[in-house]
XYZ file of C-alpha atoms in Angstrom:
754
model
C -55.808 95.603 -53.315
C -59.347 96.114 -52.884
C -61.360 93.103 -51.489
C -64.672 93.636 -53.417
C -65.830 95.902 -56.093
C -69.597 96.199 -56.094
C -71.100 97.176 -59.477
C -74.765 98.035 -59.336
C -76.617 98.663 -62.740
C -79.991 101.046 -62.251
C -82.774 102.009 -64.279
C -85.612 103.975 -62.861
C -85.241 102.070 -59.526
C -84.003 105.107 -57.383
C -85.947 104.342 -53.889
C -84.897 100.279 -54.247
C -81.297 101.550 -55.306
C -81.033 104.044 -52.247
C -82.008 101.058 -49.932
C -79.808 98.817 -51.543
C -76.769 101.054 -50.865
C -77.863 102.047 -47.519
C -77.885 98.151 -46.640
C -74.292 98.038 -48.198
C -72.722 100.263 -45.754
C -74.730 99.437 -42.853
C -74.393 95.691 -43.105
C -70.815 95.402 -44.444
C -67.782 95.170 -42.147
C -64.065 93.622 -42.043
C -63.431 94.119 -45.719
C -62.517 96.915 -48.185
C -64.918 97.576 -50.795
C -65.718 100.061 -53.565
C -69.136 100.775 -55.359
C -70.013 101.550 -58.986
C -73.120 102.692 -59.778
C -74.026 102.750 -63.619
C -77.512 104.016 -64.227
C -78.704 103.404 -67.478
C -80.477 106.996 -68.653
C -83.043 106.564 -65.679
C -85.298 109.781 -65.620
C -86.438 109.351 -61.644
C -83.971 111.285 -60.063
C -81.477 108.389 -59.167
C -78.180 110.126 -60.458
C -78.980 113.345 -58.190
C -79.732 111.208 -55.260
C -76.758 109.185 -55.480
C -74.575 112.468 -55.701
C -76.250 114.116 -52.552
C -76.286 111.198 -50.193
C -73.583 108.818 -51.416
C -70.898 110.944 -52.664
C -67.998 108.457 -51.875
C -69.054 106.076 -54.864
C -68.636 106.349 -58.518
C -71.648 107.043 -60.299
C -71.612 106.529 -64.075
C -74.595 108.086 -65.727
C -75.452 106.760 -69.406
C -77.295 108.948 -71.545
C -79.005 105.993 -73.116
C -79.921 102.782 -71.659
C -76.666 100.199 -72.393
C -78.531 96.985 -71.259
C -77.584 95.118 -68.423
C -74.525 93.254 -69.726
C -73.168 96.512 -71.595
C -73.236 98.816 -68.260
C -72.032 95.823 -66.033
C -68.960 95.979 -68.583
C -68.442 99.768 -67.790
C -68.111 98.844 -64.206
C -65.835 95.894 -64.569
C -63.402 97.788 -66.706
C -62.900 100.183 -63.572
C -63.146 97.594 -60.874
C -59.913 96.729 -58.787
C -61.202 94.500 -56.293
C -60.078 90.740 -55.736
C -63.593 89.957 -56.226
C -66.312 91.456 -58.623
C -69.952 91.413 -57.178
C -72.505 92.231 -59.615
C -75.514 93.230 -57.665
C -78.876 94.261 -58.589
C -80.456 97.405 -57.439
C -83.532 95.823 -55.993
C -81.734 93.665 -53.400
C -80.774 94.474 -49.837
C -77.876 92.989 -47.932
C -78.429 91.713 -44.483
C -76.140 91.043 -41.600
C -72.249 90.793 -43.085
C -73.519 88.942 -46.262
C -70.800 90.389 -48.098
C -68.144 89.953 -45.922
C -69.264 86.195 -45.254
C -69.578 85.567 -48.915
C -65.715 87.134 -49.234
C -64.326 84.998 -46.442
C -66.091 81.753 -48.000
C -64.632 82.209 -51.226
C -61.042 83.195 -49.866
C -61.518 79.512 -48.294
C -63.058 77.762 -51.457
C -60.106 78.331 -53.611
C -61.877 76.375 -56.488
C -65.277 78.352 -56.779
C -64.987 80.929 -59.614
C -68.606 82.401 -59.448
C -70.781 82.235 -56.289
C -74.283 83.119 -55.440
C -76.025 83.484 -51.819
C -79.272 82.531 -50.344
C -81.787 84.904 -51.870
C -84.998 85.892 -49.935
C -88.405 87.462 -51.114
C -89.691 90.722 -49.684
C -91.423 88.891 -47.037
C -88.234 87.088 -46.308
C -89.507 83.465 -47.564
C -86.972 81.536 -49.526
C -86.610 82.557 -53.214
C -85.062 79.916 -55.905
C -82.071 81.230 -57.179
C -80.325 77.784 -58.965
C -80.976 76.570 -62.350
C -79.464 73.975 -64.632
C -78.242 75.102 -68.066
C -80.994 75.670 -70.595
C -81.880 72.593 -72.921
C -83.937 72.743 -76.129
C -86.852 70.970 -74.672
C -87.312 73.164 -71.587
C -86.753 76.563 -73.275
C -89.495 75.435 -76.027
C -92.014 74.531 -73.342
C -91.364 77.955 -71.659
C -91.552 79.801 -74.904
C -94.898 78.305 -75.995
C -96.314 78.635 -72.244
C -96.693 74.916 -71.686
C -95.160 75.226 -68.399
C -98.524 76.910 -67.191
C -100.252 73.452 -68.156
C -97.436 70.852 -67.288
C -95.114 72.507 -64.619
C -93.384 69.425 -63.788
C -91.973 69.511 -67.109
C -89.582 72.084 -65.774
C -88.671 70.354 -62.718
C -85.139 69.563 -63.961
C -84.330 72.833 -65.409
C -85.623 74.890 -62.517
C -83.688 72.237 -60.108
C -86.680 71.787 -57.987
C -84.608 68.883 -56.242
C -82.055 71.048 -55.340
C -81.196 71.423 -51.367
C -80.812 75.065 -50.620
C -79.814 74.199 -47.187
C -76.460 73.014 -48.208
C -73.529 74.679 -50.151
C -73.176 72.765 -53.437
C -71.533 73.247 -56.878
C -74.299 74.078 -59.836
C -74.891 75.210 -63.130
C -75.526 78.537 -62.655
C -76.884 81.063 -59.878
C -78.886 84.206 -60.337
C -77.602 87.334 -61.360
C -79.196 89.203 -58.698
C -75.787 88.508 -56.596
C -73.352 87.351 -58.787
C -69.920 87.264 -57.250
C -66.960 86.751 -59.420
C -63.173 86.033 -58.785
C -60.765 88.373 -60.503
C -58.883 85.552 -62.180
C -61.925 84.176 -63.911
C -62.585 87.942 -65.611
C -58.763 87.992 -66.566
C -59.183 84.832 -68.120
C -62.697 84.892 -69.791
C -63.349 88.526 -70.183
C -66.165 90.695 -69.583
C -70.106 89.952 -70.168
C -71.019 89.273 -73.818
C -72.742 92.549 -74.356
C -73.029 91.923 -78.182
C -75.318 88.893 -77.784
C -76.812 89.828 -74.586
C -78.635 93.180 -74.006
C -80.519 91.558 -71.193
C -81.135 88.280 -69.957
C -78.623 85.062 -70.360
C -75.594 87.146 -69.994
C -74.874 85.516 -66.543
C -75.920 81.971 -67.907
C -73.618 82.418 -70.688
C -70.782 83.582 -68.242
C -71.393 80.792 -66.194
C -71.166 78.145 -68.952
C -68.028 80.026 -70.481
C -66.626 79.601 -66.934
C -67.337 75.837 -66.582
C -65.824 75.432 -69.995
C -62.640 76.841 -68.807
C -62.269 74.654 -65.707
C -64.105 76.884 -63.016
C -66.553 75.934 -60.720
C -70.126 77.729 -59.744
C -71.033 77.375 -56.285
C -74.225 78.109 -54.223
C -73.501 79.194 -50.670
C -76.380 79.529 -48.061
C -74.478 80.983 -45.415
C -75.351 84.942 -46.472
C -78.825 86.114 -46.889
C -79.829 88.918 -49.328
C -83.353 90.361 -49.758
C -84.375 90.302 -53.618
C -87.457 92.462 -54.554
C -87.518 90.502 -57.828
C -87.969 92.134 -61.358
C -88.772 95.689 -60.244
C -87.192 97.502 -63.075
C -88.802 95.321 -65.686
C -92.365 96.076 -64.319
C -91.988 99.231 -66.345
C -91.403 97.258 -69.361
C -94.677 96.330 -71.534
C -95.301 92.287 -71.457
C -94.538 92.130 -75.272
C -91.481 94.009 -74.972
C -90.056 91.778 -72.163
C -91.099 88.943 -74.498
C -89.249 89.797 -77.548
C -86.009 90.826 -74.953
C -86.048 87.732 -73.447
C -86.642 85.859 -76.824
C -83.573 87.523 -78.707
C -81.165 86.768 -75.763
C -82.459 83.213 -75.934
C -81.928 82.718 -79.478
C -78.505 84.305 -79.152
C -77.520 81.967 -76.611
C -78.753 78.858 -78.665
C -76.793 80.187 -81.732
C -73.633 80.537 -79.417
C -73.851 77.337 -77.621
C -76.020 74.668 -79.404
C -76.276 73.096 -82.773
C -77.867 75.015 -85.875
C -80.783 72.599 -85.521
C -81.388 73.551 -81.827
C -81.025 77.193 -82.694
C -83.309 76.947 -85.768
C -86.200 75.252 -83.575
C -85.976 77.821 -80.839
C -86.202 80.617 -83.331
C -89.149 78.965 -84.650
C -90.494 78.530 -81.298
C -89.866 82.241 -80.337
C -91.660 83.516 -83.364
C -94.750 81.543 -82.229
C -94.161 82.851 -78.768
C -94.394 86.690 -79.853
C -97.472 85.985 -81.970
C -99.262 84.142 -78.852
C -97.888 87.012 -76.569
C -99.388 89.822 -78.602
C -102.760 88.075 -79.493
C -103.192 87.046 -75.758
C -104.009 90.784 -75.211
C -107.397 90.031 -76.304
C -108.546 89.125 -72.800
C -105.581 87.702 -71.020
C -107.007 85.362 -68.450
C -109.613 83.852 -70.689
C -107.502 83.565 -73.820
C -104.805 82.096 -72.003
C -107.075 79.720 -70.192
C -108.896 78.705 -73.494
C -105.606 78.267 -75.436
C -103.842 75.860 -72.597
C -107.005 73.782 -71.978
C -107.225 73.449 -75.897
C -103.528 72.316 -75.698
C -104.217 69.915 -72.898
C -107.221 68.420 -74.485
C -105.135 67.633 -77.649
C -102.429 66.092 -75.687
C -104.682 64.014 -73.821
C -106.252 63.051 -77.077
C -102.728 61.928 -78.217
C -102.043 59.757 -75.238
C -105.658 58.495 -75.119
C -105.090 57.197 -78.773
C -102.656 54.613 -77.250
C -104.726 54.029 -74.099
C -108.197 53.049 -73.748
C -108.355 53.802 -69.992
C -107.112 57.258 -70.848
C -109.581 57.526 -73.747
C -112.808 56.848 -71.357
C -111.278 59.049 -68.748
C -110.535 61.795 -70.907
C -114.273 61.159 -72.697
C -116.055 61.164 -69.501
C -114.140 64.101 -67.798
C -114.783 66.363 -70.854
C -118.493 65.506 -70.995
C -119.078 65.861 -67.257
C -117.291 69.116 -67.205
C -119.260 70.308 -70.080
C -122.680 69.181 -68.549
C -121.998 71.028 -65.252
C -120.946 74.264 -67.002
C -123.888 74.039 -69.536
C -126.201 73.307 -66.717
C -124.844 76.495 -64.749
C -124.440 78.683 -67.935
C -125.889 77.316 -71.130
C -124.324 79.801 -73.310
C -120.696 78.736 -71.985
C -121.688 75.240 -72.902
C -122.732 76.539 -76.518
C -118.967 78.115 -76.359
C -117.373 74.644 -75.419
C -119.274 73.252 -78.238
C -118.496 75.803 -80.666
C -114.320 75.692 -79.458
C -114.698 71.656 -80.377
C -115.831 72.430 -83.886
C -112.793 75.023 -84.217
C -109.974 72.531 -83.326
C -111.030 69.131 -83.850
C -112.216 68.893 -87.639
C -114.453 65.540 -87.812
C -114.905 65.607 -83.940
C -113.156 62.389 -83.021
C -110.517 63.778 -80.452
C -112.138 61.073 -78.233
C -114.151 58.089 -79.307
C -115.788 55.609 -77.272
C -117.342 52.254 -78.252
C -120.697 51.426 -76.721
C -122.411 48.472 -78.152
C -120.367 48.522 -81.201
C -121.391 52.064 -81.746
C -118.716 54.685 -82.402
C -119.463 57.592 -79.928
C -117.566 60.510 -80.495
C -116.523 63.409 -78.743
C -118.917 65.596 -80.757
C -121.917 63.562 -80.617
C -121.516 63.521 -76.632
C -121.433 67.216 -76.573
C -124.474 67.582 -78.933
C -126.405 65.086 -76.516
C -125.107 66.955 -73.360
C -126.452 70.460 -74.666
C -129.856 69.098 -76.298
C -130.338 67.165 -72.888
C -129.519 70.153 -70.458
C -131.495 72.457 -72.526
C -134.625 69.994 -72.393
C -134.177 69.235 -68.712
C -133.462 72.943 -67.369
C -135.464 75.113 -69.863
C -138.665 72.912 -70.846
C -141.179 75.644 -70.770
C -139.142 78.033 -73.082
C -141.415 79.021 -76.422
C -140.317 79.444 -79.830
C -142.759 81.182 -82.321
C -143.116 78.770 -85.009
C -143.926 81.688 -87.408
C -140.207 82.908 -86.857
C -138.703 79.631 -87.817
C -140.892 78.528 -90.851
C -138.071 78.133 -92.996
C -136.110 75.612 -90.350
C -139.543 73.711 -90.291
C -139.727 73.557 -94.138
C -136.237 72.265 -94.119
C -136.746 70.047 -91.438
C -139.594 68.311 -93.492
C -137.030 67.912 -96.162
C -134.821 66.112 -94.168
C -137.624 63.813 -92.890
C -138.478 63.563 -96.774
C -134.809 62.630 -97.167
C -135.079 59.707 -94.723
C -138.429 58.314 -95.799
C -137.451 58.490 -99.520
C -134.419 56.612 -98.469
C -136.526 53.630 -97.202
C -138.799 53.828 -100.255
C -135.811 53.712 -102.563
C -134.314 50.770 -100.572
C -130.922 52.490 -99.919
C -128.378 51.147 -97.883
C -129.342 51.403 -94.353
C -125.618 51.973 -93.096
C -125.158 54.603 -95.695
C -128.473 56.420 -94.530
C -127.380 57.143 -91.161
C -123.898 58.358 -92.107
C -125.566 60.448 -94.727
C -128.151 62.280 -92.700
C -126.755 62.560 -89.294
C -124.748 65.550 -90.000
C -128.211 67.484 -90.412
C -128.976 66.435 -87.112
C -127.008 69.453 -85.802
C -129.922 71.536 -86.723
C -131.592 70.080 -83.433
C -129.456 72.393 -81.576
C -131.157 75.560 -83.127
C -133.315 76.143 -79.839
C -130.155 75.580 -77.802
C -128.251 78.436 -79.738
C -131.515 80.691 -79.625
C -132.001 80.078 -75.747
C -128.401 80.515 -75.155
C -127.943 83.832 -77.015
C -131.284 85.406 -76.145
C -130.684 88.638 -74.577
C -126.974 87.628 -73.839
C -125.138 88.826 -76.924
C -121.201 88.592 -75.151
C -119.110 88.796 -78.565
C -116.253 89.604 -76.476
C -116.208 86.126 -74.792
C -116.749 84.424 -77.982
C -114.410 86.173 -79.937
C -111.540 85.615 -77.309
C -112.271 81.829 -77.440
C -112.688 81.987 -81.419
C -109.079 83.660 -81.326
C -107.573 81.340 -79.140
C -109.062 78.247 -81.356
C -107.493 80.014 -84.559
C -103.879 80.410 -82.733
C -103.895 77.040 -81.913
C -104.754 75.776 -85.507
C -101.873 78.307 -86.434
C -99.521 76.618 -84.074
C -100.319 73.144 -85.192
C -100.442 74.197 -88.780
C -97.018 76.154 -88.798
C -95.309 73.502 -86.738
C -96.481 70.419 -88.743
C -95.404 72.400 -91.850
C -91.858 72.789 -90.424
C -91.602 69.029 -89.246
C -92.727 67.779 -92.395
C -90.684 70.128 -94.718
C -87.646 68.669 -93.055
C -89.110 65.335 -92.449
C -85.630 63.769 -93.139
C -84.890 65.122 -89.617
C -87.756 64.553 -87.713
C -89.537 61.319 -89.097
C -89.016 59.467 -86.181
C -90.751 61.976 -83.889
C -93.294 62.326 -86.659
C -94.715 58.538 -86.956
C -96.631 58.552 -83.516
C -97.971 61.922 -84.205
C -99.100 61.174 -87.710
C -100.937 57.894 -86.737
C -103.021 59.970 -84.190
C -104.080 63.070 -86.157
C -104.788 61.069 -89.347
C -106.917 58.256 -87.636
C -108.574 60.698 -85.420
C -109.273 62.796 -88.591
C -108.115 66.140 -87.154
C -105.378 66.954 -89.944
C -104.476 65.730 -93.285
C -100.893 66.080 -94.235
C -99.658 65.332 -97.827
C -96.743 66.151 -100.224
C -97.552 68.916 -102.549
C -94.268 69.366 -104.345
C -90.657 70.394 -103.681
C -90.736 68.972 -100.373
C -93.564 71.317 -99.492
C -96.338 69.566 -97.571
C -100.116 70.373 -97.286
C -101.547 70.564 -93.698
C -105.105 70.712 -94.065
C -107.687 71.108 -91.318
C -111.371 70.747 -92.174
C -111.696 73.127 -88.996
C -110.072 75.738 -91.049
C -113.365 76.808 -92.241
C -113.584 78.644 -88.970
C -110.454 80.165 -89.956
C -111.926 81.295 -93.226
C -115.302 82.684 -91.761
C -113.288 83.995 -88.819
C -111.357 86.387 -91.085
C -114.270 88.313 -91.995
C -115.794 88.264 -88.531
C -112.691 89.737 -87.105
C -111.936 92.252 -89.553
C -115.917 93.447 -89.196
C -115.448 93.524 -85.643
C -112.586 96.025 -86.040
C -114.337 98.072 -88.425
C -117.695 98.052 -86.588
C -116.072 99.310 -83.302
C -113.675 101.999 -82.329
C -110.654 100.126 -81.576
C -107.333 101.460 -79.587
C -104.088 101.030 -81.629
C -103.094 97.992 -79.509
C -106.559 96.309 -80.116
C -105.862 96.969 -83.960
C -102.523 95.488 -83.894
C -104.229 92.279 -82.263
C -106.546 92.085 -85.165
C -104.320 92.362 -87.856
C -101.668 90.019 -86.148
C -104.453 87.473 -86.131
C -105.207 87.975 -89.590
C -101.907 86.893 -90.141
C -102.194 83.886 -88.202
C -105.618 83.234 -90.496
C -103.801 83.852 -93.902
C -100.970 81.449 -93.032
C -103.507 78.872 -92.053
C -105.375 79.299 -95.138
C -102.597 79.218 -97.309
C -100.849 76.201 -95.870
C -104.318 74.409 -95.987
C -103.563 74.610 -99.772
C -107.378 74.458 -100.170
C -108.635 75.901 -103.439
C -112.353 75.581 -102.192
C -111.471 77.842 -99.246
C -109.417 80.173 -101.554
C -112.424 80.430 -104.074
C -114.800 80.872 -101.100
C -112.560 83.452 -99.519
C -112.382 85.607 -102.819
C -116.039 85.709 -103.233
C -116.576 86.442 -99.703
C -114.166 89.039 -99.473
C -116.028 90.577 -102.804
C -119.176 90.503 -100.826
C -117.450 91.930 -97.703
C -116.153 94.913 -99.339
C -119.519 95.689 -101.238
C -121.169 95.446 -97.646
C -118.173 97.523 -96.242
C -118.648 100.189 -98.703
C -122.380 100.327 -98.683
C -122.577 100.394 -94.877
C -119.684 102.549 -93.677
C -119.161 105.009 -96.448
C -115.518 105.052 -95.367
C -113.009 107.621 -96.953
C -111.062 106.452 -99.930
C -107.847 107.381 -97.919
C -108.977 105.314 -94.974
C -110.226 102.316 -97.212
C -106.851 102.484 -99.352
C -104.922 102.422 -95.608
C -106.756 99.224 -94.679
C -106.109 97.623 -97.871
C -102.632 98.201 -97.536
C -102.380 96.495 -94.071
C -104.500 93.358 -95.469
C -101.778 93.072 -98.039
C -99.060 93.587 -95.401
C -100.797 90.621 -93.499
C -100.590 88.538 -96.773
C -96.999 89.361 -97.343
C -96.126 88.796 -93.635
C -97.669 85.135 -93.786
C -95.945 84.392 -97.259
C -92.712 85.742 -95.554
C -93.081 83.311 -92.400
C -94.087 80.339 -94.383
C -90.822 81.223 -96.593
C -88.811 81.154 -93.554
C -90.025 78.011 -92.173
C -89.157 76.339 -95.626
C -85.581 77.550 -95.951
C -84.443 77.119 -92.423
C -81.115 75.146 -92.943
C -81.951 71.720 -91.611
C -81.714 68.703 -93.535
C -83.534 68.556 -97.028
C -84.624 72.200 -97.648
C -87.889 72.703 -99.781
C -86.638 76.412 -100.582
C -88.232 79.453 -102.180
C -89.196 77.361 -105.350
C -92.144 75.621 -102.848
C -93.390 79.147 -102.239
C -93.038 80.117 -105.783
C -95.289 77.022 -106.516
C -98.545 78.442 -104.607
C -99.983 80.196 -107.388
C -99.783 76.889 -109.213
C -102.082 75.238 -107.058
C -105.232 77.661 -107.939
C -104.860 76.630 -111.581
C -104.047 72.723 -111.414
C -106.187 70.650 -113.117
C -104.247 67.257 -113.086
C -104.060 66.711 -109.360
C -106.015 63.257 -108.514
C -108.454 65.215 -106.431
C -109.488 67.594 -109.306
C -109.640 64.593 -111.649
C -111.523 62.475 -109.118
C -114.191 65.474 -108.929
C -114.418 65.474 -112.696
C -114.969 62.106 -112.912
C -117.841 62.029 -110.498
C -119.617 64.987 -112.167
C -121.086 63.229 -115.036
C -122.406 60.298 -113.460
C -123.655 62.367 -110.462
C -125.522 64.755 -113.331
C -127.032 61.526 -114.664
C -128.366 60.325 -111.359
C -129.798 63.755 -110.416
C -131.985 63.704 -113.685
C -133.525 60.501 -112.591
C -135.287 62.130 -109.707
C -134.503 66.011 -110.138
C -137.337 67.196 -108.220
C -137.780 65.220 -104.867
C -134.453 63.618 -104.971
C -133.291 59.830 -104.173
C -133.017 60.056 -100.592
C -130.208 59.594 -97.922
C -127.797 57.025 -98.822
C -128.212 57.125 -102.730
C -125.041 56.048 -104.093
C -123.204 56.840 -107.395
C -120.321 54.501 -109.337
C -117.868 56.379 -111.205
C -114.223 55.744 -112.325
C -111.838 57.043 -109.697
C -108.218 58.267 -110.303
C -107.456 58.247 -106.570
C -104.060 56.588 -106.255
C -104.816 55.079 -102.697
C -108.165 53.327 -104.172
C -106.267 51.986 -107.190
C -103.440 50.868 -104.981
C -105.682 48.976 -103.058
C -108.012 48.008 -105.849
C -105.479 47.469 -108.999
C -107.971 45.605 -111.023
C -111.200 47.656 -110.363
C -111.291 51.399 -110.850
C -114.724 51.971 -110.223
C -115.711 53.369 -106.878
C -119.305 53.435 -105.339
C -119.884 56.039 -102.796
C -122.640 57.893 -101.083
C -120.624 60.923 -100.006
C -119.717 63.540 -102.856
C -117.285 66.421 -103.052
C -119.954 68.500 -104.992
C -121.784 69.772 -101.869
C -124.579 71.443 -103.556
C -125.128 68.593 -106.206
C -125.053 66.263 -103.402
C -128.178 68.195 -101.698
C -129.892 68.171 -105.176
C -129.171 64.486 -105.430
C -130.599 63.320 -102.030
C -133.095 65.835 -101.515
C -134.562 66.998 -104.957
C -134.593 70.442 -106.338
C -137.111 71.496 -104.268
C -135.036 70.570 -100.854
C -131.817 72.466 -102.217
C -134.221 75.533 -102.694
C -135.624 74.920 -99.196
C -132.033 75.053 -97.785
C -131.028 77.943 -99.872
C -134.271 79.865 -98.844
C -133.131 79.098 -94.983
C -129.633 80.312 -95.735
C -130.955 83.396 -97.434
C -133.426 84.223 -94.567
C -130.288 84.144 -92.242
C -128.180 86.467 -94.538
C -131.205 88.842 -94.675
C -131.584 88.882 -91.193
C -128.087 89.877 -90.609
C -127.662 92.492 -93.549
C -127.471 95.268 -91.495
C -126.025 93.904 -88.243
C -122.735 92.033 -89.116
C -121.231 92.129 -92.444
C -118.414 89.853 -91.089
C -120.978 86.827 -90.062
C -122.920 87.371 -93.552
C -119.767 87.484 -95.560
C -118.699 84.180 -93.654
C -122.003 82.720 -94.686
C -121.510 83.665 -98.310
C -118.064 82.024 -98.276
C -119.353 79.081 -96.730
C -121.991 78.798 -99.698
C -119.151 79.057 -102.107
C -117.030 76.561 -100.655
C -120.023 73.938 -100.242
C -119.902 73.888 -104.137
C -116.648 72.053 -104.330
C -116.189 70.840 -100.568
C -119.314 69.466 -98.645
C -119.749 71.788 -95.344
C -123.383 72.635 -95.016
C -124.149 68.813 -94.708
C -121.599 68.771 -91.610
C -121.653 70.365 -87.957
C -118.726 72.382 -89.110
C -120.770 74.345 -91.590
C -124.120 73.782 -89.792
C -122.651 75.214 -86.689
C -121.642 78.424 -88.085
C -125.203 78.919 -89.706
C -126.752 78.461 -86.111
C -124.222 80.859 -84.546
C -124.797 83.476 -86.900
C -128.742 83.067 -86.873
C -128.584 83.195 -82.881
C -126.157 86.278 -82.918
C -128.568 88.043 -85.547
C -131.841 87.260 -83.781
C -130.371 88.079 -80.278
C -129.382 91.424 -81.877
C -132.825 92.193 -83.146
C -134.228 91.415 -79.892
C -132.069 93.924 -78.054
C -133.025 96.692 -80.814
C -136.707 95.914 -80.360
């Protein structure tokens, strides 16, 4: 009987295959062997090269690519050796490597599968041993978290393994995969039904171990492995999807239904991340990983004052250094914080009893850097008259509060959001002659992808809360107390996951579509935009915010009007783009439906999705009832000082239906507050009708400036103005930040044109 049957699967690796075959004949002595080369539909002349230079081996030329497992099985069926060696075409044998391994396996009768010592092209050591995949480590890999925290994979990657000693292992790399014939006779061939490429050798090792065979690593033989040459020809996204599919099949075959469902969800997120990362791979990935790491650090800081202080100081120090070097990038950091942290409390420290948030820290850093570094910058006051008028209105609101003897603590809490307007010169200076939308949009996209990941994962875990409740307890305490995300039961075990930073998803929807329309895009760039739209729509649907929905509808009407008047697009092209938008909506709904019907624990089911339209018309929900109850007393309060307002910190008492308040105060349904959901009525009450007109005039001036520059930014402003009717954002850094960004970009464009 033949000693070894060597099976090599090749796909467009002619030159490497040639070197591999030459090394086999040159460095194999003392044993008998046969070679089967299975060519998977190559178009590089490999088959002709084999027939010309190596006529003694068997070459099977497939018309189509049958995958790694399927092609290997073609050779296994014909193999007659005592051992079958699955050898990659991008390998080169060194002195007697195959002979040494054959003799070693003859002596090691308990070994069913063996791998040797692999070397990189420069002859340095190459890791080739891993432990079997587990749910945690594969989820980390899918979500790219190992780039941030590489030590999390130390166990899976067997970093503690001693490659100098022969040892029993879980699995060896498939580049040199030597199998005893009896193992194949008992197990059968590779599982080509589940594994087209990747994980077929992992599956085979696990099956062998379960049948009592041992897998060994033997360092006595050295083989050079030019890693991954075949798949350098495959697009990153295609490789990602192949790997994901094989991983899903592996977990479906060898793990619980829960593990399979979690891996499936993570793999879908991985595909979306992989596609959107093509915005600017380096900047996008770095931004996303920094956002993820800051959130993880915030989670640990929540229960550790030391970590909290260190994180706070580290972030502010980094922001100060970056802003000092490039003010624009300091602004980008601030904008990214607005996009991910809602109320700005990822990190909070207490100084003399005052709660200092990360957002206030970044605000102070940027203002300080601007004042110190650019003290001589001149802003023509006539170009900012609307800001000056509104600044005087704010000052009047503070003075009026003192004159009216309003509560002092309420006073500061009420007007401090407007202080964000002090960053106007910072934004103007940063963007002056430096309108680099690519960097800004890449950071924005990364922040929205993070929102998408957070929202969809929380929707999944809360929809199956009976299974995951233990894990959610500490996480819920963190994002609730830091006011990052609000989660509440809607109906049918369908949970609302609301981020106030989602306002940047709403405005971003218009900005990114406009960016696509205003610039000629390649096909792959168009795909990225539409996939980002899927992520944004998913965020807005899961937020279940009627304010966002109304603002989105009005903003979209405005956007459509501007699109038709600015671009004069053909009806066919317009209908095509409308169809794609509808497809994005359908995809988002489908994704949410899949999350809800995953068969784990109590399943919300499709009835939860079917209830989404009801959300738009519900009138008996506690939040709606509370708004209605507040409306009449607020109108009466406005009428008392309708022209000049009642000043910041002015309060209204009304009969609330909020179940949380009533539970805490069962004998007193009356609630006094200075913060009102009716945003424009809040402005009217505090600053008077004249103050509200001054604010609207400022916003109109910004919109007018950007009318012919960016339909996306202007539509976003319109949506924001509408949302403010029902949920206050324009008295908060989240909304004011968007106004400042829009105005700074419009003014920068004006400067360039002039």
